[in-house]
């Protein structure tokens, strides 16, 4: 007998005539979340490997946000005729959150294909790969989030207790990141053209979403803004921090978008989970 | 008790990224038997076609057949990686696959970190993780190299580590692709002793091999695949000699 550990007994059964897809998908999600430690360890490795040999590592993201903030802050506060004190808190929250959001979406496209080797060799819940992508981006985000209180202190912008609502906003963002990692991860494994399309959409969305500019500049058109899901999500974090809470309509929109993305991605997951090993 | 049962098992491989239509046509024209287009006009390869078999506890099965006969695909299906498009498959018992021993290794991590990573992949608790680490360290014999990123290993060293990790956990159902034989002579002796241990500890072994001596020495049964179908199934010697006489 070997001295090493014994593997726990397990039964794998699949019947193509009655595939019980929903049950299998549920088991995948359950086991995937149960092995969050694995996803966490992998995410930390990803971060370490990405910045191996770099002196300031993931703080490069922070630094580039700072530079962008300073440059754009000076220019756009002038262009929009706003004082720095009015404009910078808005810009900081917007840029930091947007970088996190955009990073999560682009990373979601490779959540499955980057784990190709593992998917084709080991039976691991696919949920783990999606979680890994969420954790990886969450870790990166943790390096630039402190910029927000820093700028707030510098400009004496102190939000009230409603700022705690931003935590709910972050929760929504994470939920969306998870669903996107499942949906985009699988779609991009199957159709290799989707990743570049997503990159283009995100670039366009950066300009169409009030990040550099403020929503009130749209005047009477501002009522249409909640149709932009990126705006709604961004506003659930920016609203509590900068604008004293954010409108109920925007919160409703953000929750609806999250539910919709969740429904679509889970439906897709249930239907095509079994095909993923052939796609990557 | 471990058991494997397959009823009309069918696995098809879609070839998605076949861009040019002409290439598609050429492929279809040449291999009209196994490559075909399905209802959705995709090119699919029938990798396994209507397999029926049952492997009971205590059996050691050799999968034999030419390249592309479907041996590795069958192993992957048994490992639960490829979901069948038809039929039924049931595997009772913990499965350990030695299909690609290097799967899930991170080249930037040290040997020790990779062992821990594998413990996480296999969902081991802390005690299991410690046992795995101790066992692998003792067997791989890498000494201080356990704390060096495996990118810096020689080919022989990485195989030793991969082999040590892959063979450290005792499954009930052992799936192997080809016989792992690599490393220096002293290691090969050790490796063989360890595999013997692993095989005797498992209730079922399924090995895909081209080496008939391995099949004769280790297996109690041979399944011969050809073009995705089972063409012979039974005791090792008759199956192999029939196959060899056909080739000769």
mmCIF file with all atom_site columns, N, CA, C and O in Angstrom, chain A residues 150-179:
data_model
loop_
_atom_site.group_PDB
_atom_site.id
_atom_site.type_symbol
_atom_site.label_atom_id
_atom_site.label_alt_id
_atom_site.label_comp_id
_atom_site.label_asym_id
_atom_site.label_entity_id
_atom_site.label_seq_id
_atom_site.pdbx_PDB_ins_code
_atom_site.Cartn_x
_atom_site.Cartn_y
_atom_site.Cartn_z
_atom_site.occupancy
_atom_site.B_iso_or_equiv
_atom_site.pdbx_formal_charge
_atom_site.auth_seq_id
_atom_site.auth_comp_id
_atom_site.auth_asym_id
_atom_site.auth_atom_id
_atom_site.pdbx_PDB_model_num
ATOM 1   N N  . UNK A 1 150 ? -8.122  57.882 -0.329  1.00 0.00 ? 150 UNK A N  1
ATOM 2   C CA . UNK A 1 150 ? -6.979  58.803 -0.363  1.00 0.00 ? 150 UNK A CA 1
ATOM 3   C C  . UNK A 1 150 ? -7.376  60.125 -1.020  1.00 0.00 ? 150 UNK A C  1
ATOM 4   O O  . UNK A 1 150 ? -7.139  61.210 -0.464  1.00 0.00 ? 150 UNK A O  1
ATOM 5   N N  . UNK A 1 151 ? -7.994  60.038 -2.186  1.00 0.00 ? 151 UNK A N  1
ATOM 6   C CA . UNK A 1 151 ? -8.419  61.257 -2.890  1.00 0.00 ? 151 UNK A CA 1
ATOM 7   C C  . UNK A 1 151 ? -9.506  61.984 -2.102  1.00 0.00 ? 151 UNK A C  1
ATOM 8   O O  . UNK A 1 151 ? -9.512  63.216 -2.017  1.00 0.00 ? 151 UNK A O  1
ATOM 9   N N  . UNK A 1 152 ? -10.427 61.200 -1.504  1.00 0.00 ? 152 UNK A N  1
ATOM 10  C CA . UNK A 1 152 ? -11.491 61.810 -0.698  1.00 0.00 ? 152 UNK A CA 1
ATOM 11  C C  . UNK A 1 152 ? -10.895 62.650 0.422   1.00 0.00 ? 152 UNK A C  1
ATOM 12  O O  . UNK A 1 152 ? -11.347 63.760 0.691   1.00 0.00 ? 152 UNK A O  1
ATOM 13  N N  . UNK A 1 153 ? -9.875  62.093 1.097   1.00 0.00 ? 153 UNK A N  1
ATOM 14  C CA . UNK A 1 153 ? -9.241  62.823 2.199   1.00 0.00 ? 153 UNK A CA 1
ATOM 15  C C  . UNK A 1 153 ? -8.558  64.078 1.689   1.00 0.00 ? 153 UNK A C  1
ATOM 16  O O  . UNK A 1 153 ? -8.687  65.153 2.268   1.00 0.00 ? 153 UNK A O  1
ATOM 17  N N  . UNK A 1 154 ? -7.845  63.907 0.564   1.00 0.00 ? 154 UNK A N  1
ATOM 18  C CA . UNK A 1 154 ? -7.099  65.038 0.005   1.00 0.00 ? 154 UNK A CA 1
ATOM 19  C C  . UNK A 1 154 ? -8.024  66.205 -0.323  1.00 0.00 ? 154 UNK A C  1
ATOM 20  O O  . UNK A 1 154 ? -7.684  67.365 -0.126  1.00 0.00 ? 154 UNK A O  1
ATOM 21  N N  . UNK A 1 155 ? -9.217  65.888 -0.838  1.00 0.00 ? 155 UNK A N  1
ATOM 22  C CA . UNK A 1 155 ? -10.110 66.960 -1.283  1.00 0.00 ? 155 UNK A CA 1
ATOM 23  C C  . UNK A 1 155 ? -11.231 67.232 -0.287  1.00 0.00 ? 155 UNK A C  1
ATOM 24  O O  . UNK A 1 155 ? -12.196 67.912 -0.599  1.00 0.00 ? 155 UNK A O  1
ATOM 25  N N  . UNK A 1 156 ? -11.097 66.623 0.889   1.00 0.00 ? 156 UNK A N  1
ATOM 26  C CA . UNK A 1 156 ? -12.074 66.874 1.928   1.00 0.00 ? 156 UNK A CA 1
ATOM 27  C C  . UNK A 1 156 ? -13.479 66.467 1.562   1.00 0.00 ? 156 UNK A C  1
ATOM 28  O O  . UNK A 1 156 ? -14.447 67.035 2.051   1.00 0.00 ? 156 UNK A O  1
ATOM 29  N N  . UNK A 1 157 ? -13.611 65.461 0.690   1.00 0.00 ? 157 UNK A N  1
ATOM 30  C CA . UNK A 1 157 ? -14.939 64.971 0.341   1.00 0.00 ? 157 UNK A CA 1
ATOM 31  C C  . UNK A 1 157 ? -15.267 63.818 1.268   1.00 0.00 ? 157 UNK A C  1
ATOM 32  O O  . UNK A 1 157 ? -14.698 62.732 1.157   1.00 0.00 ? 157 UNK A O  1
ATOM 33  N N  . UNK A 1 158 ? -16.163 64.024 2.227   1.00 0.00 ? 158 UNK A N  1
ATOM 34  C CA . UNK A 1 158 ? -16.464 62.949 3.174   1.00 0.00 ? 158 UNK A CA 1
ATOM 35  C C  . UNK A 1 158 ? -17.904 62.499 3.009   1.00 0.00 ? 158 UNK A C  1
ATOM 36  O O  . UNK A 1 158 ? -18.834 63.235 3.368   1.00 0.00 ? 158 UNK A O  1
ATOM 37  N N  . UNK A 1 159 ? -18.128 61.325 2.434   1.00 0.00 ? 159 UNK A N  1
ATOM 38  C CA . UNK A 1 159 ? -19.497 60.822 2.253   1.00 0.00 ? 159 UNK A CA 1
ATOM 39  C C  . UNK A 1 159 ? -20.088 60.421 3.603   1.00 0.00 ? 159 UNK A C  1
ATOM 40  O O  . UNK A 1 159 ? -19.357 60.082 4.533   1.00 0.00 ? 159 UNK A O  1
ATOM 41  N N  . UNK A 1 160 ? -21.407 60.454 3.692   1.00 0.00 ? 160 UNK A N  1
ATOM 42  C CA . UNK A 1 160 ? -22.095 60.072 4.921   1.00 0.00 ? 160 UNK A CA 1
ATOM 43  C C  . UNK A 1 160 ? -22.207 58.569 5.069   1.00 0.00 ? 160 UNK A C  1
ATOM 44  O O  . UNK A 1 160 ? -21.558 57.811 4.332   1.00 0.00 ? 160 UNK A O  1
ATOM 45  N N  . UNK A 1 161 ? -23.068 58.138 6.005   1.00 0.00 ? 161 UNK A N  1
ATOM 46  C CA . UNK A 1 161 ? -23.210 56.684 6.247   1.00 0.00 ? 161 UNK A CA 1
ATOM 47  C C  . UNK A 1 161 ? -23.721 55.925 5.034   1.00 0.00 ? 161 UNK A C  1
ATOM 48  O O  . UNK A 1 161 ? -23.545 54.706 4.952   1.00 0.00 ? 161 UNK A O  1
ATOM 49  N N  . UNK A 1 162 ? -24.359 56.655 4.076   1.00 0.00 ? 162 UNK A N  1
ATOM 50  C CA . UNK A 1 162 ? -24.880 55.955 2.887   1.00 0.00 ? 162 UNK A CA 1
ATOM 51  C C  . UNK A 1 162 ? -23.745 55.324 2.068   1.00 0.00 ? 162 UNK A C  1
ATOM 52  O O  . UNK A 1 162 ? -23.984 54.488 1.211   1.00 0.00 ? 162 UNK A O  1
ATOM 53  N N  . UNK A 1 163 ? -22.483 55.713 2.380   1.00 0.00 ? 163 UNK A N  1
ATOM 54  C CA . UNK A 1 163 ? -21.339 55.144 1.662   1.00 0.00 ? 163 UNK A CA 1
ATOM 55  C C  . UNK A 1 163 ? -21.274 53.641 1.824   1.00 0.00 ? 163 UNK A C  1
ATOM 56  O O  . UNK A 1 163 ? -20.745 52.929 0.955   1.00 0.00 ? 163 UNK A O  1
ATOM 57  N N  . UNK A 1 164 ? -21.850 53.140 2.926   1.00 0.00 ? 164 UNK A N  1
ATOM 58  C CA . UNK A 1 164 ? -21.826 51.685 3.148   1.00 0.00 ? 164 UNK A CA 1
ATOM 59  C C  . UNK A 1 164 ? -22.563 50.937 2.054   1.00 0.00 ? 164 UNK A C  1
ATOM 60  O O  . UNK A 1 164 ? -22.279 49.769 1.793   1.00 0.00 ? 164 UNK A O  1
ATOM 61  N N  . UNK A 1 165 ? -23.525 51.630 1.401   1.00 0.00 ? 165 UNK A N  1
ATOM 62  C CA . UNK A 1 165 ? -24.258 51.005 0.295   1.00 0.00 ? 165 UNK A CA 1
ATOM 63  C C  . UNK A 1 165 ? -23.312 50.571 -0.825  1.00 0.00 ? 165 UNK A C  1
ATOM 64  O O  . UNK A 1 165 ? -23.619 49.665 -1.595  1.00 0.00 ? 165 UNK A O  1
ATOM 65  N N  . UNK A 1 166 ? -22.148 51.231 -0.884  1.00 0.00 ? 166 UNK A N  1
ATOM 66  C CA . UNK A 1 166 ? -21.186 50.873 -1.934  1.00 0.00 ? 166 UNK A CA 1
ATOM 67  C C  . UNK A 1 166 ? -20.763 49.417 -1.806  1.00 0.00 ? 166 UNK A C  1
ATOM 68  O O  . UNK A 1 166 ? -20.421 48.772 -2.799  1.00 0.00 ? 166 UNK A O  1
ATOM 69  N N  . UNK A 1 167 ? -20.799 48.891 -0.566  1.00 0.00 ? 167 UNK A N  1
ATOM 70  C CA . UNK A 1 167 ? -20.452 47.479 -0.380  1.00 0.00 ? 167 UNK A CA 1
ATOM 71  C C  . UNK A 1 167 ? -21.434 46.580 -1.122  1.00 0.00 ? 167 UNK A C  1
ATOM 72  O O  . UNK A 1 167 ? -21.057 45.561 -1.700  1.00 0.00 ? 167 UNK A O  1
ATOM 73  N N  . UNK A 1 168 ? -22.720 46.985 -1.106  1.00 0.00 ? 168 UNK A N  1
ATOM 74  C CA . UNK A 1 168 ? -23.713 46.231 -1.868  1.00 0.00 ? 168 UNK A CA 1
ATOM 75  C C  . UNK A 1 168 ? -23.373 46.317 -3.354  1.00 0.00 ? 168 UNK A C  1
ATOM 76  O O  . UNK A 1 168 ? -23.454 45.335 -4.092  1.00 0.00 ? 168 UNK A O  1
ATOM 77  N N  . UNK A 1 169 ? -22.966 47.530 -3.778  1.00 0.00 ? 169 UNK A N  1
ATOM 78  C CA . UNK A 1 169 ? -22.570 47.725 -5.171  1.00 0.00 ? 169 UNK A CA 1
ATOM 79  C C  . UNK A 1 169 ? -21.412 46.815 -5.543  1.00 0.00 ? 169 UNK A C  1
ATOM 80  O O  . UNK A 1 169 ? -21.402 46.209 -6.613  1.00 0.00 ? 169 UNK A O  1
ATOM 81  N N  . UNK A 1 170 ? -20.441 46.694 -4.635  1.00 0.00 ? 170 UNK A N  1
ATOM 82  C CA . UNK A 1 170 ? -19.296 45.815 -4.903  1.00 0.00 ? 170 UNK A CA 1
ATOM 83  C C  . UNK A 1 170 ? -19.758 44.366 -4.990  1.00 0.00 ? 170 UNK A C  1
ATOM 84  O O  . UNK A 1 170 ? -19.308 43.596 -5.849  1.00 0.00 ? 170 UNK A O  1
ATOM 85  N N  . UNK A 1 171 ? -20.726 44.033 -4.122  1.00 0.00 ? 171 UNK A N  1
ATOM 86  C CA . UNK A 1 171 ? -21.284 42.680 -4.182  1.00 0.00 ? 171 UNK A CA 1
ATOM 87  C C  . UNK A 1 171 ? -21.930 42.411 -5.535  1.00 0.00 ? 171 UNK A C  1
ATOM 88  O O  . UNK A 1 171 ? -21.733 41.349 -6.129  1.00 0.00 ? 171 UNK A O  1
ATOM 89  N N  . UNK A 1 172 ? -22.690 43.387 -6.038  1.00 0.00 ? 172 UNK A N  1
ATOM 90  C CA . UNK A 1 172 ? -23.318 43.238 -7.357  1.00 0.00 ? 172 UNK A CA 1
ATOM 91  C C  . UNK A 1 172 ? -22.261 43.070 -8.441  1.00 0.00 ? 172 UNK A C  1
ATOM 92  O O  . UNK A 1 172 ? -22.391 42.242 -9.334  1.00 0.00 ? 172 UNK A O  1
ATOM 93  N N  . UNK A 1 173 ? -21.198 43.853 -8.310  1.00 0.00 ? 173 UNK A N  1
ATOM 94  C CA . UNK A 1 173 ? -20.122 43.786 -9.308  1.00 0.00 ? 173 UNK A CA 1
ATOM 95  C C  . UNK A 1 173 ? -19.497 42.394 -9.313  1.00 0.00 ? 173 UNK A C  1
ATOM 96  O O  . UNK A 1 173 ? -19.263 41.804 -10.374 1.00 0.00 ? 173 UNK A O  1
ATOM 97  N N  . UNK A 1 174 ? -19.256 41.849 -8.114  1.00 0.00 ? 174 UNK A N  1
ATOM 98  C CA . UNK A 1 174 ? -18.658 40.517 -8.027  1.00 0.00 ? 174 UNK A CA 1
ATOM 99  C C  . UNK A 1 174 ? -19.596 39.462 -8.610  1.00 0.00 ? 174 UNK A C  1
ATOM 100 O O  . UNK A 1 174 ? -19.147 38.549 -9.319  1.00 0.00 ? 174 UNK A O  1
ATOM 101 N N  . UNK A 1 175 ? -20.894 39.590 -8.307  1.00 0.00 ? 175 UNK A N  1
ATOM 102 C CA . UNK A 1 175 ? -21.851 38.621 -8.850  1.00 0.00 ? 175 UNK A CA 1
ATOM 103 C C  . UNK A 1 175 ? -21.831 38.668 -10.369 1.00 0.00 ? 175 UNK A C  1
ATOM 104 O O  . UNK A 1 175 ? -21.790 37.635 -11.048 1.00 0.00 ? 175 UNK A O  1
ATOM 105 N N  . UNK A 1 176 ? -21.819 39.894 -10.910 1.00 0.00 ? 176 UNK A N  1
ATOM 106 C CA . UNK A 1 176 ? -21.769 40.034 -12.366 1.00 0.00 ? 176 UNK A CA 1
ATOM 107 C C  . UNK A 1 176 ? -20.485 39.455 -12.938 1.00 0.00 ? 176 UNK A C  1
ATOM 108 O O  . UNK A 1 176 ? -20.484 38.842 -14.002 1.00 0.00 ? 176 UNK A O  1
ATOM 109 N N  . UNK A 1 177 ? -19.375 39.668 -12.225 1.00 0.00 ? 177 UNK A N  1
ATOM 110 C CA . UNK A 1 177 ? -18.094 39.143 -12.701 1.00 0.00 ? 177 UNK A CA 1
ATOM 111 C C  . UNK A 1 177 ? -18.146 37.626 -12.764 1.00 0.00 ? 177 UNK A C  1
ATOM 112 O O  . UNK A 1 177 ? -17.653 37.013 -13.715 1.00 0.00 ? 177 UNK A O  1
ATOM 113 N N  . UNK A 1 178 ? -18.783 37.004 -11.766 1.00 0.00 ? 178 UNK A N  1
ATOM 114 C CA . UNK A 1 178 ? -18.867 35.546 -11.762 1.00 0.00 ? 178 UNK A CA 1
ATOM 115 C C  . UNK A 1 178 ? -19.707 35.042 -12.930 1.00 0.00 ? 178 UNK A C  1
ATOM 116 O O  . UNK A 1 178 ? -19.296 34.149 -13.674 1.00 0.00 ? 178 UNK A O  1
ATOM 117 N N  . UNK A 1 179 ? -20.894 35.663 -13.116 1.00 0.00 ? 179 UNK A N  1
ATOM 118 C CA . UNK A 1 179 ? -21.760 35.225 -14.208 1.00 0.00 ? 179 UNK A CA 1
ATOM 119 C C  . UNK A 1 179 ? -21.086 35.462 -15.563 1.00 0.00 ? 179 UNK A C  1
ATOM 120 O O  . UNK A 1 179 ? -21.169 34.636 -16.465 1.00 0.00 ? 179 UNK A O  1
#
